mmCIF file of C-alpha atoms in Angstrom:
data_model
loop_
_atom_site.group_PDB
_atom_site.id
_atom_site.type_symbol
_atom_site.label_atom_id
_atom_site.label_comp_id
_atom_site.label_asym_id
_atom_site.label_seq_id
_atom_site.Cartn_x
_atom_site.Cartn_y
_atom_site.Cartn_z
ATOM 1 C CA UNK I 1 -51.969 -9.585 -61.470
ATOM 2 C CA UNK I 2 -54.855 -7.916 -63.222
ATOM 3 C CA UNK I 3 -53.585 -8.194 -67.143
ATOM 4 C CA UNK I 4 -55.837 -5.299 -68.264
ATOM 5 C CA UNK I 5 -54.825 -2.918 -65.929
ATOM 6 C CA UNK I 6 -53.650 0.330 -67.211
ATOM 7 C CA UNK I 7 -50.704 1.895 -67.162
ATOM 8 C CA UNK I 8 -48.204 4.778 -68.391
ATOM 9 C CA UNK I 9 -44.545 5.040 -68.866
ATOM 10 C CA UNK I 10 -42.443 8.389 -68.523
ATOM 11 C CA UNK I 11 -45.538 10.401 -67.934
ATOM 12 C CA UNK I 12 -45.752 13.192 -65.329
ATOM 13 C CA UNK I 13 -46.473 12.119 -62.281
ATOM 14 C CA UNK I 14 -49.530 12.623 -60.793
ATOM 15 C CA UNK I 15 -51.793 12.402 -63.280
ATOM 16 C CA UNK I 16 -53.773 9.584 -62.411
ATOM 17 C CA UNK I 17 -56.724 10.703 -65.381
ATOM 18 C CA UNK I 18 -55.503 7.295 -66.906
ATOM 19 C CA UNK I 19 -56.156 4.933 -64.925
ATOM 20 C CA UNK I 20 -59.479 2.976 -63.398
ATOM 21 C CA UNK I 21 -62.025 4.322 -61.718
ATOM 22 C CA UNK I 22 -60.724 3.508 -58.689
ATOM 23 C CA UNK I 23 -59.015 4.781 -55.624
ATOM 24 C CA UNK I 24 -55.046 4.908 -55.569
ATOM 25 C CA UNK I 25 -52.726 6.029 -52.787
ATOM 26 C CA UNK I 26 -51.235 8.655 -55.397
ATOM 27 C CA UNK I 27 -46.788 8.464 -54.765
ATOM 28 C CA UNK I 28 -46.143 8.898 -58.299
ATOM 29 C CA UNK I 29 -45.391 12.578 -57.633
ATOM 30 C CA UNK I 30 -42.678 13.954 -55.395
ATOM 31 C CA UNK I 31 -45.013 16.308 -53.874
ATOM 32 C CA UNK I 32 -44.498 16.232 -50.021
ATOM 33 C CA UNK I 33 -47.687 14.528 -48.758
ATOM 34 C CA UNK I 34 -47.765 16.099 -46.084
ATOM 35 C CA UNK I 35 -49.034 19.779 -47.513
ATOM 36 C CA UNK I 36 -50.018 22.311 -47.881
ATOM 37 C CA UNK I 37 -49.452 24.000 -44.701
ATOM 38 C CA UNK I 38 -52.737 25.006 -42.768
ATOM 39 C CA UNK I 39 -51.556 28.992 -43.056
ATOM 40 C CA UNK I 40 -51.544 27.996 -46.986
ATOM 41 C CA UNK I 41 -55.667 27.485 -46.283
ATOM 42 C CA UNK I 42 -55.769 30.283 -43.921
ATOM 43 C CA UNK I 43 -54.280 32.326 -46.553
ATOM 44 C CA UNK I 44 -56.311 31.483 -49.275
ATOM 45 C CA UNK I 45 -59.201 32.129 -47.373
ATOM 46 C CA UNK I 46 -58.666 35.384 -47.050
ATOM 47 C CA UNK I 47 -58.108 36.118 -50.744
ATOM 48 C CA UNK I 48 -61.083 38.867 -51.255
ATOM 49 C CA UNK I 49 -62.589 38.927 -54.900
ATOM 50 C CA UNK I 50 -61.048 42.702 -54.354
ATOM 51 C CA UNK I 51 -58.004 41.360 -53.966
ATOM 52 C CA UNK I 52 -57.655 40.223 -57.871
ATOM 53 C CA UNK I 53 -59.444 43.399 -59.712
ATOM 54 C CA UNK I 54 -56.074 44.853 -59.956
ATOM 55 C CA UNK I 55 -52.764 43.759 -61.672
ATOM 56 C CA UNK I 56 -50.409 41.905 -59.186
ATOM 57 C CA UNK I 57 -48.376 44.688 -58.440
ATOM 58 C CA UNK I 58 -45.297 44.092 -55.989
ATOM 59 C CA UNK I 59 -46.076 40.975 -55.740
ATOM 60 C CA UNK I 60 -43.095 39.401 -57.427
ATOM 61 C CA UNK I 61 -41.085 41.663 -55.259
ATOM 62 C CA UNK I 62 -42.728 40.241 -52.211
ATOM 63 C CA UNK I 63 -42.378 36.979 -53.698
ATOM 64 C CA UNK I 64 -38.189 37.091 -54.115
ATOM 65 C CA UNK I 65 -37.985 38.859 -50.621
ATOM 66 C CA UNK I 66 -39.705 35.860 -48.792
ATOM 67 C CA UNK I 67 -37.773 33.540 -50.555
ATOM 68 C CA UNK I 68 -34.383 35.291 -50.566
ATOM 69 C CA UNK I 69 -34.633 35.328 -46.613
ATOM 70 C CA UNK I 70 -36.366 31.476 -46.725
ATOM 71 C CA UNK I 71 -32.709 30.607 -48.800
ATOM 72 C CA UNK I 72 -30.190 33.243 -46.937
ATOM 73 C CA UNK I 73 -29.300 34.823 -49.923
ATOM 74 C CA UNK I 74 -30.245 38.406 -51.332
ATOM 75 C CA UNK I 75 -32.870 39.254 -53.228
ATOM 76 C CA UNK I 76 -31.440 40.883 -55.853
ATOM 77 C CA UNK I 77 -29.911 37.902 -57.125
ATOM 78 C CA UNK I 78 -33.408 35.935 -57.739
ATOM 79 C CA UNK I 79 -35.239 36.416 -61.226
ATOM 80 C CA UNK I 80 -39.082 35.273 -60.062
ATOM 81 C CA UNK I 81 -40.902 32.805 -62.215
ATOM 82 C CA UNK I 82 -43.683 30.116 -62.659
ATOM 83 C CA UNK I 83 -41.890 27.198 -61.516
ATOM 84 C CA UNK I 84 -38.591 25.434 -62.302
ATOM 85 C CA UNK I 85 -40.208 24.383 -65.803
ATOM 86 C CA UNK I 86 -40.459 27.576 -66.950
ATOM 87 C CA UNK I 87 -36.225 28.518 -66.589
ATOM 88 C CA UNK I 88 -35.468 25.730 -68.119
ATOM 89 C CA UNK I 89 -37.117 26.193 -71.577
ATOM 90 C CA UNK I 90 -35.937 29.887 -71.201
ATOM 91 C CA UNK I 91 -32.456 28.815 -70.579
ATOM 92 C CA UNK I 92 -32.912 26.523 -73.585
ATOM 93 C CA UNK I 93 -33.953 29.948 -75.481
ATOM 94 C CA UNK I 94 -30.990 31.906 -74.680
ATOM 95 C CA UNK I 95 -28.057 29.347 -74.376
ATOM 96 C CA UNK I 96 -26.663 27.550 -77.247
ATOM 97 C CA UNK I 97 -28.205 23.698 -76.420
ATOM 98 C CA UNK I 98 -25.748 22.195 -78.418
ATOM 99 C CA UNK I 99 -22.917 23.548 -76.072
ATOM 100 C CA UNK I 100 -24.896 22.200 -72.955
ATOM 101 C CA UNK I 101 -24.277 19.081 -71.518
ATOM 102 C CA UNK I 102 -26.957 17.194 -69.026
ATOM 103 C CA UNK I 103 -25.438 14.454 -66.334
ATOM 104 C CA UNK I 104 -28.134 12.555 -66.782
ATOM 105 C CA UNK I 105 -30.606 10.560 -66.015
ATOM 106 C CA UNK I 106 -32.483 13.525 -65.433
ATOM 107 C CA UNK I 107 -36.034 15.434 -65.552
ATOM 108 C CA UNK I 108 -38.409 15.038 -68.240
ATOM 109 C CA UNK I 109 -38.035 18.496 -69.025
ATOM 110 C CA UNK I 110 -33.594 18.912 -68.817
ATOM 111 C CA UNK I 111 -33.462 15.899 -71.527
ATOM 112 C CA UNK I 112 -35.978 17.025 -73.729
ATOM 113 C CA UNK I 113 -34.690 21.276 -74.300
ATOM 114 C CA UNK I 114 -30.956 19.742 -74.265
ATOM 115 C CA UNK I 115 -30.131 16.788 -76.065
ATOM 116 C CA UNK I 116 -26.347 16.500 -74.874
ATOM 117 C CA UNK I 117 -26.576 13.985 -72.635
ATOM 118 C CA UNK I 118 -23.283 12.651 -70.448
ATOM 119 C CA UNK I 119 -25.092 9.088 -69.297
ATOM 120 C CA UNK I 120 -23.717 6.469 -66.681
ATOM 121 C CA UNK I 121 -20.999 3.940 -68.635
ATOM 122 C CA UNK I 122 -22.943 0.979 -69.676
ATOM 123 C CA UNK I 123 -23.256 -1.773 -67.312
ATOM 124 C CA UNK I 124 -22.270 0.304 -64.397
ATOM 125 C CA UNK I 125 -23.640 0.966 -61.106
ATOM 126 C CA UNK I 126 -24.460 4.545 -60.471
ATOM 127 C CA UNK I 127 -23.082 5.930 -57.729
ATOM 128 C CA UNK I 128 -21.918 9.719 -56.227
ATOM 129 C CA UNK I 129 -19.126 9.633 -56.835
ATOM 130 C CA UNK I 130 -19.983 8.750 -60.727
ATOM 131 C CA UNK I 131 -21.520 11.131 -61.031
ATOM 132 C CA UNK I 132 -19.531 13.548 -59.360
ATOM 133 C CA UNK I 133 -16.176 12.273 -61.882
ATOM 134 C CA UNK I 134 -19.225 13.113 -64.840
ATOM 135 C CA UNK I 135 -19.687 16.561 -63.881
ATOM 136 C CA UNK I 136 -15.988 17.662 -63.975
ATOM 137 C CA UNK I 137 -16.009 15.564 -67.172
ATOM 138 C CA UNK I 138 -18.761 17.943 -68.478
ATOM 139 C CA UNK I 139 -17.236 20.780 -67.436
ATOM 140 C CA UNK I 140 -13.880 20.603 -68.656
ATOM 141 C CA UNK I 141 -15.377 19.883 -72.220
ATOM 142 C CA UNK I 142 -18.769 21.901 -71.932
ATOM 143 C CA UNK I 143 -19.319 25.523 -71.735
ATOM 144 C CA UNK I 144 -21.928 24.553 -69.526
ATOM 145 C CA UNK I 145 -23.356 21.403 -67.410
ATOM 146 C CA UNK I 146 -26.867 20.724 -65.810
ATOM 147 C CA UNK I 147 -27.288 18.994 -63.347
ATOM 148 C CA UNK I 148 -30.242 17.924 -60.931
ATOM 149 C CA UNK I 149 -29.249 17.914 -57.209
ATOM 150 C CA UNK I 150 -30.901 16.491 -55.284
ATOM 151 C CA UNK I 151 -31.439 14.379 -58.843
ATOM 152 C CA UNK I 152 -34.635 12.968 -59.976
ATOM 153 C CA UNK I 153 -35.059 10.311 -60.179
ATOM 154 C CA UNK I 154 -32.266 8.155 -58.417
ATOM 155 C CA UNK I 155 -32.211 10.803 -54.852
ATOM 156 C CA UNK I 156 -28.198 11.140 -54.917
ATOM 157 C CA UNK I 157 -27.127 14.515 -53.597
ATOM 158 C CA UNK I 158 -23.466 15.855 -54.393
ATOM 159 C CA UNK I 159 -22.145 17.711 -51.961
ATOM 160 C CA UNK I 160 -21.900 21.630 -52.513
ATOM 161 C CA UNK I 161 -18.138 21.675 -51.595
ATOM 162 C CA UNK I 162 -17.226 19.131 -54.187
ATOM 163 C CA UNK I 163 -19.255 20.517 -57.233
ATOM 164 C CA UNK I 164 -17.700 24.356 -55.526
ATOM 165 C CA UNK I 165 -14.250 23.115 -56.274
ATOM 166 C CA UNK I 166 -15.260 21.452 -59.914
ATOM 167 C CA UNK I 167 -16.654 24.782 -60.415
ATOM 168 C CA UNK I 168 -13.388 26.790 -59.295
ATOM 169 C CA UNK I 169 -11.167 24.383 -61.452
ATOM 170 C CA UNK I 170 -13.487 24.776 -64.253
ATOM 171 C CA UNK I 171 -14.093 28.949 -64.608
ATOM 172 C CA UNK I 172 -14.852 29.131 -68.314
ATOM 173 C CA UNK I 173 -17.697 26.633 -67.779
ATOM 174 C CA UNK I 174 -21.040 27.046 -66.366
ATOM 175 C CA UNK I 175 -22.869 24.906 -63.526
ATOM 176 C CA UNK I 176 -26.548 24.747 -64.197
ATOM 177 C CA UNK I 177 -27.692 23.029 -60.704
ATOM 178 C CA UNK I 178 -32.032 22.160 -60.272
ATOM 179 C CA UNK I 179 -32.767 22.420 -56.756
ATOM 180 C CA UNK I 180 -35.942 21.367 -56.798
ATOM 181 C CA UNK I 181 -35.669 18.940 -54.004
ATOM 182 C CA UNK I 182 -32.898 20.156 -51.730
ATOM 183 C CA UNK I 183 -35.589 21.754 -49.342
ATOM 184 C CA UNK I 184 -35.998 17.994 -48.372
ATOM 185 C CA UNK I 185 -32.856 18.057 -46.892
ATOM 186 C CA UNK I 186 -32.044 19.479 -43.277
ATOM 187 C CA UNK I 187 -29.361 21.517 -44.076
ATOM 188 C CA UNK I 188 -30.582 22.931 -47.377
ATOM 189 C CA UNK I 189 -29.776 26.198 -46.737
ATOM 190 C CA UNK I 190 -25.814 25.286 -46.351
ATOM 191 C CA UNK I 191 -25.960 22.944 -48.846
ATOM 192 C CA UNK I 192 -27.375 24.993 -51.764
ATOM 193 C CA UNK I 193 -24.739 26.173 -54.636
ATOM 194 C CA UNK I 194 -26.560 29.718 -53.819
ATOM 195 C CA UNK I 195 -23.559 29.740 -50.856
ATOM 196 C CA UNK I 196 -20.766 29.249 -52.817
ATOM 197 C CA UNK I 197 -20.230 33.359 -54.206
ATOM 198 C CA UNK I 198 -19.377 31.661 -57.429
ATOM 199 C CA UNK I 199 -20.011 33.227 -60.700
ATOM 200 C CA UNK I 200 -20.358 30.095 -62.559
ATOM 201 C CA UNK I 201 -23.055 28.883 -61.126
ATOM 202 C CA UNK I 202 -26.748 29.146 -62.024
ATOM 203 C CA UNK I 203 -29.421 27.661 -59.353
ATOM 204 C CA UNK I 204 -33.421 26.569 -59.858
ATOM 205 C CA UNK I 205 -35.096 26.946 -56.860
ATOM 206 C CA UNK I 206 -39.022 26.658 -56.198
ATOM 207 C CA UNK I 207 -40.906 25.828 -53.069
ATOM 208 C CA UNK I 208 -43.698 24.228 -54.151
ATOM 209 C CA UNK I 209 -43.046 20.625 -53.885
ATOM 210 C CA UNK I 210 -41.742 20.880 -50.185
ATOM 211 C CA UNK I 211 -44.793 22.706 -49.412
ATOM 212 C CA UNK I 212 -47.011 20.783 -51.473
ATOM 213 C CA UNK I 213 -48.119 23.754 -53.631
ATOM 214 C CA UNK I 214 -47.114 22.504 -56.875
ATOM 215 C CA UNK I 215 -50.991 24.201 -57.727
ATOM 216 C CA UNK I 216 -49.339 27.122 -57.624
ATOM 217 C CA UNK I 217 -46.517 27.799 -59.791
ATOM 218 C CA UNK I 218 -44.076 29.947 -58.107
ATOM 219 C CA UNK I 219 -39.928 29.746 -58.359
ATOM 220 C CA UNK I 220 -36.750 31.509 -58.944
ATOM 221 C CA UNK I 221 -33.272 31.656 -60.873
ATOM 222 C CA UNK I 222 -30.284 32.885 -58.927
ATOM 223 C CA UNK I 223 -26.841 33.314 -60.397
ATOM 224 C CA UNK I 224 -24.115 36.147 -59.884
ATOM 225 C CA UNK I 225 -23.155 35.943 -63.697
ATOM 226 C CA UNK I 226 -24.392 39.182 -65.199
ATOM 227 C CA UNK I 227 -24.791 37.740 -68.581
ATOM 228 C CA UNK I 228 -27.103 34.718 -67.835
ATOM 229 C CA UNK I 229 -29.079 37.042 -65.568
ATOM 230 C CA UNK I 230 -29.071 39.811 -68.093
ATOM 231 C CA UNK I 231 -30.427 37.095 -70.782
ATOM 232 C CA UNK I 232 -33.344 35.249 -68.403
ATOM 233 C CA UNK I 233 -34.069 39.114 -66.956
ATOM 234 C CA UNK I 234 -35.034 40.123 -70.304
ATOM 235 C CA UNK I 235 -37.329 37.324 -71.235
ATOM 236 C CA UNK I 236 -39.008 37.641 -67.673
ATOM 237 C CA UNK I 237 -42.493 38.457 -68.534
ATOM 238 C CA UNK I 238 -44.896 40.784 -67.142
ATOM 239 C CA UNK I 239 -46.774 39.814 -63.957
ATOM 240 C CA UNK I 240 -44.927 36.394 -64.229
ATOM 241 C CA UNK I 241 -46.834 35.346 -61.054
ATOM 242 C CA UNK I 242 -50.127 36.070 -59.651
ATOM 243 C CA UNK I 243 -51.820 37.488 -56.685
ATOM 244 C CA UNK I 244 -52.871 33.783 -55.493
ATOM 245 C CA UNK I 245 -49.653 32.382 -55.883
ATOM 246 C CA UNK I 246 -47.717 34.588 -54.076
ATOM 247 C CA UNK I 247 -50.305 34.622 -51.463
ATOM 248 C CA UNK I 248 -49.888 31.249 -50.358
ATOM 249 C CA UNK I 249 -45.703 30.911 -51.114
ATOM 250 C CA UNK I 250 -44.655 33.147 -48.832
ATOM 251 C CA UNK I 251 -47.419 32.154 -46.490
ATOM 252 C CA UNK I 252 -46.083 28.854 -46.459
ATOM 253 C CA UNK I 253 -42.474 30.170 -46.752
ATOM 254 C CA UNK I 254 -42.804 32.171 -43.211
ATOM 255 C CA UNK I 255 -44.202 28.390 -41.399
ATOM 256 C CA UNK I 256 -40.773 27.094 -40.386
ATOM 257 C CA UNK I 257 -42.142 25.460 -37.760
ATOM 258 C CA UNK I 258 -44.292 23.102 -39.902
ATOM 259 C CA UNK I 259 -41.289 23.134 -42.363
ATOM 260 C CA UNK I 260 -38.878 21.603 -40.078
ATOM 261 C CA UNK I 261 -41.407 19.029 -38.325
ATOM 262 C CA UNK I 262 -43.136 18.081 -41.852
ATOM 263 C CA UNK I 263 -39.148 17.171 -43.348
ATOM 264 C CA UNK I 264 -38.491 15.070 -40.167
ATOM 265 C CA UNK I 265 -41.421 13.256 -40.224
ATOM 266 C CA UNK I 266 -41.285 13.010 -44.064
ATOM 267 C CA UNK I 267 -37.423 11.424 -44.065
ATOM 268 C CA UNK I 268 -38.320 8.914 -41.456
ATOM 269 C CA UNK I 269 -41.345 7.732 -43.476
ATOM 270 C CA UNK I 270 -39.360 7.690 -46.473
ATOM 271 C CA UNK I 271 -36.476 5.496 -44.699
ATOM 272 C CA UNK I 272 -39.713 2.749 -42.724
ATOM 273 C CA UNK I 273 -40.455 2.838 -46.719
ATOM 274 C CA UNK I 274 -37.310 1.718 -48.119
ATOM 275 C CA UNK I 275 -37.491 -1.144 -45.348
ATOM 276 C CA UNK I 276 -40.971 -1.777 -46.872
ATOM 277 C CA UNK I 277 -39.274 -1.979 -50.530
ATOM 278 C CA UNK I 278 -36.153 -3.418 -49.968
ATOM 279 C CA UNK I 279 -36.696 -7.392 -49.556
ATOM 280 C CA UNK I 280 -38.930 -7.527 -52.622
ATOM 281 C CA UNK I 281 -36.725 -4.727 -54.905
ATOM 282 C CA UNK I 282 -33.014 -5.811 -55.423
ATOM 283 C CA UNK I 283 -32.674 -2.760 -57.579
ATOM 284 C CA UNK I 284 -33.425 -0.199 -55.088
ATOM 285 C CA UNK I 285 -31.523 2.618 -54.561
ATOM 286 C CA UNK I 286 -30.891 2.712 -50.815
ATOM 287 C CA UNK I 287 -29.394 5.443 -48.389
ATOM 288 C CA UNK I 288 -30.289 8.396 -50.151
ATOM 289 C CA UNK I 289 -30.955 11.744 -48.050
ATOM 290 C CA UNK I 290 -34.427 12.788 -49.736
ATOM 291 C CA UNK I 291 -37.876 11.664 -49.624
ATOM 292 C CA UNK I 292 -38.224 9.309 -52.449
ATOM 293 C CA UNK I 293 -37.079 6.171 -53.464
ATOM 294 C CA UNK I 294 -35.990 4.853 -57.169
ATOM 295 C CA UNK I 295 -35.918 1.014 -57.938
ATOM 296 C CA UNK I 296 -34.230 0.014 -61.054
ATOM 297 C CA UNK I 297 -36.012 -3.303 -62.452
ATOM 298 C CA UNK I 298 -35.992 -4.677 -66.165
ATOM 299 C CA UNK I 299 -39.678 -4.061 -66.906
ATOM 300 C CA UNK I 300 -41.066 -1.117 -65.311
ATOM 301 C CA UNK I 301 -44.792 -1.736 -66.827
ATOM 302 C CA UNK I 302 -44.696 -4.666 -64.970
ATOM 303 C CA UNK I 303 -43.182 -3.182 -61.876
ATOM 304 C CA UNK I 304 -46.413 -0.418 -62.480
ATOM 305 C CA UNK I 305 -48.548 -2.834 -62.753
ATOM 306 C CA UNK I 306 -47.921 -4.300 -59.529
ATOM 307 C CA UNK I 307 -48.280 -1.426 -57.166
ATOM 308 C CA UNK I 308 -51.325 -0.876 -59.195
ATOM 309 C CA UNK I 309 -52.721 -3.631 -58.539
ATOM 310 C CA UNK I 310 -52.472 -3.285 -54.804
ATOM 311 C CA UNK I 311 -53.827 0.454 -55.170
ATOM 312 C CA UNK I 312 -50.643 2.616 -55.087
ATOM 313 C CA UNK I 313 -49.438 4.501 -58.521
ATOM 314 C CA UNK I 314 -45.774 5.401 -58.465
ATOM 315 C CA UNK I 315 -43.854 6.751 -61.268
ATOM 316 C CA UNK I 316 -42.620 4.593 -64.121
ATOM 317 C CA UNK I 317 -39.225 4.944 -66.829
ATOM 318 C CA UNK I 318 -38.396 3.524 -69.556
ATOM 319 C CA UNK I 319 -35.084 3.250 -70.044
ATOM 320 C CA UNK I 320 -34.992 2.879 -73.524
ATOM 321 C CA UNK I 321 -35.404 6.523 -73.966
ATOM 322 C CA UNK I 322 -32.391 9.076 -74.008
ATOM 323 C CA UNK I 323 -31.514 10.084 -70.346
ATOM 324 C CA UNK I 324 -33.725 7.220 -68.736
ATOM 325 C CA UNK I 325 -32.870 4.726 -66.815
ATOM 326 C CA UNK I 326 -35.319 1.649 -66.140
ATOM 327 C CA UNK I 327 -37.353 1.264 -63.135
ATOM 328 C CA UNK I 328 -39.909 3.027 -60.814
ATOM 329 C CA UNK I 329 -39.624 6.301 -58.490
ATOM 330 C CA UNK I 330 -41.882 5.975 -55.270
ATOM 331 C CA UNK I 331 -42.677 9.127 -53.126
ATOM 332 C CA UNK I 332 -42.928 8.625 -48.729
ATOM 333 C CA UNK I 333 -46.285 8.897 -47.896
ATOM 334 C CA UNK I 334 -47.294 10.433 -44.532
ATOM 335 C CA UNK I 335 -47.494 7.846 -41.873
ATOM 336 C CA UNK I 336 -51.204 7.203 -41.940
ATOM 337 C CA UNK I 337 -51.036 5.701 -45.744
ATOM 338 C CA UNK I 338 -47.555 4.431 -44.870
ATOM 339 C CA UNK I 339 -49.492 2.274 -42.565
ATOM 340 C CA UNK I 340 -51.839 1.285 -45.640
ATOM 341 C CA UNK I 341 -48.900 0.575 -47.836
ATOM 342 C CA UNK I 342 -47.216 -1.815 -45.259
ATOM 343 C CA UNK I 343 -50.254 -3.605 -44.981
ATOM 344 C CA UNK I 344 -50.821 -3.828 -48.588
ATOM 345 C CA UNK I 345 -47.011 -5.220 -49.306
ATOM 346 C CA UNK I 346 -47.124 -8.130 -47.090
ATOM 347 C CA UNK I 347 -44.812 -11.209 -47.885
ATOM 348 C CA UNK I 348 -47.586 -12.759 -50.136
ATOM 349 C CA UNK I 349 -47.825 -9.907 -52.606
ATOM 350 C CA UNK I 350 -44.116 -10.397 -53.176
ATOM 351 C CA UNK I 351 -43.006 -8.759 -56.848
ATOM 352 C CA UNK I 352 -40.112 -10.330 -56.736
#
C-alpha cells in the first residue's frame, strides 16, 4: 500500500479534485456509467445561442409533463425543481425538523437538515425487514418519517405494498420516501409510493443519476397532501430550471429504449461485481436489486486506500458520525472498466 496516498471520508462522491494526479476508474458516485444517452448529445447540440436570450418559459411545464408520463402519474401532482437536494432543505424549511424522524443510515443531505435519527440497534445486522419494523416505529411516534428507498448507501429496497400498509395504519403521520435510485429497478414504475393514492405520502424523484445527467439539475416532489404541496409550491422559485436542463431531461426521458437496455446491462455488471468483491469483503452487502454495492469494514480509510491504490475511487463512511455506518459504497461500472477492475482485483491484491 502506498502510505501517502490521499484520501477523503464522507465526502460527495465524485469529486476526485483531491486526489493524485493520476487516472482513477471514478465508482465513487452512483451515477449510471453508462450515460448520458446519445439523444442527450444530440440534444444539446442543437441548443442555439437563440435558444437562451429569453427566460425559460414553459419549460418547467414541459419538464413535469415528460416526467409525469416517464412515472405514470399526473402532472399536476409534481412541484419541478433542481434536483432531490434542493426539496430536502425546503422540506427542512417548512416542516418542524424536530418532529421528523430519518431511518437512517441515510444521505449526506437527510442527516444533516434533520437530526432525528431512528439508527439500526447496536450490534445488529441490518436487514429489510429492520428496517421495515423502524419505519412503522417512526411512524407511530413521528408526525413524519424519511426514508431513502432504494437507500443509500446499503441498496435495500422496501417494498411499496409494505410501507402502503404502514402508511394506511399510520394516517396522522407522514412518509417522506427519496427515490433517487428506484429508476434502477425494472419495475420502478409499480414500485414507486407515487402508486399508492395515499395522502400521506411525499415522493423525491429526479432522473438524473439513471441517465447520467447529474450536470444538470432537474427533479420533482409529488404528494396528494394539499398542505405539504401548498408549503413546497410556495417556496418554488421562479424559473427553477433552465432551458438546458430541460432540454436534455426529457430528451433522455423519451429514450426508453436505451433506458431499459442501459438498466439490464447495468444490474448484471453490478451482480459480476459483487462476485468480484465478495471473497475479499466479508462485510458486503449482497443481493440487493440496484446498481451499487456497500461493504461494511472497520476502517474505511484503509478500505479507500486500497482501491486507490489499484486506481479505482469508491465512496468512503465513517461511521462515527450520526446516521453513518462504516465501510465503502462502490458503483457497477460498464462492462469495459468492469473488465479493468477484475483484472486489477486479482487474488494477490487481496484486502482482506
Amino acid at each position: 500500500m502506498i502510505e501517502n496516498t490521499p484520501t477523503a471520508v464522507n465526502t460527495q462522491g465524485g469529486d476526485l479534485r483531491g486526489l493524485l494526479d493520476r487516472e482513477y476508474l471514478d465508482l465513487g458516485t452512483c451515477v449510471n456509467r453508462y450515460g448520458p444517452p446519445p439523444v442527450v448529445e444530440a440534444a444539446l447540440r442543437s441548443i442555439r445561442p437563440e435558444h437562451l436570450l429569453a427566460h425559460p418559459y414553459g419549460s418547467e411545464e414541459r419538464f413535469t409533463g415528460a416526467y409525469a408520463d416517464f412515472m405514470r402519474t399526473a402532472p399536476e401532482q409534481l412541484i419541478p425543481g433542481r434536483g432531490i437536494t434542493e426539496f430536502i432543505r425546503v422540506l427542512a424549511e417548512v416542516l418542524p425538523t424536530e418532529q421528523v424522524a430519518v431511518i437512517t443510515p441515510d444521505y449526506t443531505d437527510t442527516i444533516r437538515w434533520f437530526p432525528t435519527h431512528l439508527d439500526p440497534p447496536p450490534g445488529t445486522v441490518e436487514t429489510p425487514r429492520s428496517r421495515l419494523d423502524r419505519v412503522a416505529a417512526g411512524m407511530r411516534s413521528h408526525p413524519y418519517v424519511f426514508l431513502s428507498n432504494p437507500n443509500n448507501p446499503l441498496g435495500f429496497h422496501l417494498h411499496r405494498d409494505d410501507l402502503a400498509e404502514i402508511c394506511r395504519a399510520n394516517p396522522d403521520s407522514v412518509l417522506i420516501v427519496d427515490e433517487a435510485y428506484i429508476e434502477f429497478l425494472p419495475e420502478h414504475r409499480e414500485l414507486s409510493m407515487t402508486q399508492t393514492g395515499l395522502t400521506n405520502v411525499v415522493v423525491l424523484r429526479s432522473p438524473n443519476k439513471f441517465f447520467g445527467i447529474a450536470g444538470t439539475r432537474t427533479g420533482a416532489l409529488w404528494t396528494l397532501n394539499p398542505e405539504i404541496h401548498a408549503k413546497v409550491a410556495e417556496r418554488k422559485r421562479n424559473w427553477s430550471l433552465s432551458y438546458v436542463d430541460v432540454a436534455l431531461a426529457t430528451a433522455a426521458l423519451a429514450d426508453t429504449e436505451w433506458e431499459e437496455r442501459t438498466r439490464s446491462a447495468l444490474l448484471i455488471n453490478a451482480l459480476v461485481l459483487e462476485e468480484i468483491l465478495g471473497d475479499r469483503f466479508p462485510g458486503l452487502v449482497r443481493g440487493v436489486p440496484v446498481h451499487y454495492r456497500f461493504i461494511a469494514v472497520d476502517d474505511p480509510v484503509e478500505a479507500h486506500r486500497f482501491f486507490l491504490d489499484h486506481g479505482v475511487a469508491v465512496r468512503a463512511f465513517d461511521g462515527t458520525q450520526p446516521g453513518r455506518v462504516s465501510g465503502l459504497r462502490i458503483t457497477a461500472p460498464t462492462a469495459v472498466e468492469l473488465a479493468d477492475l477484475k483484472a486489477s482485483m486479482t487474488p494477490q491484491l487481496s484486502y482482506a
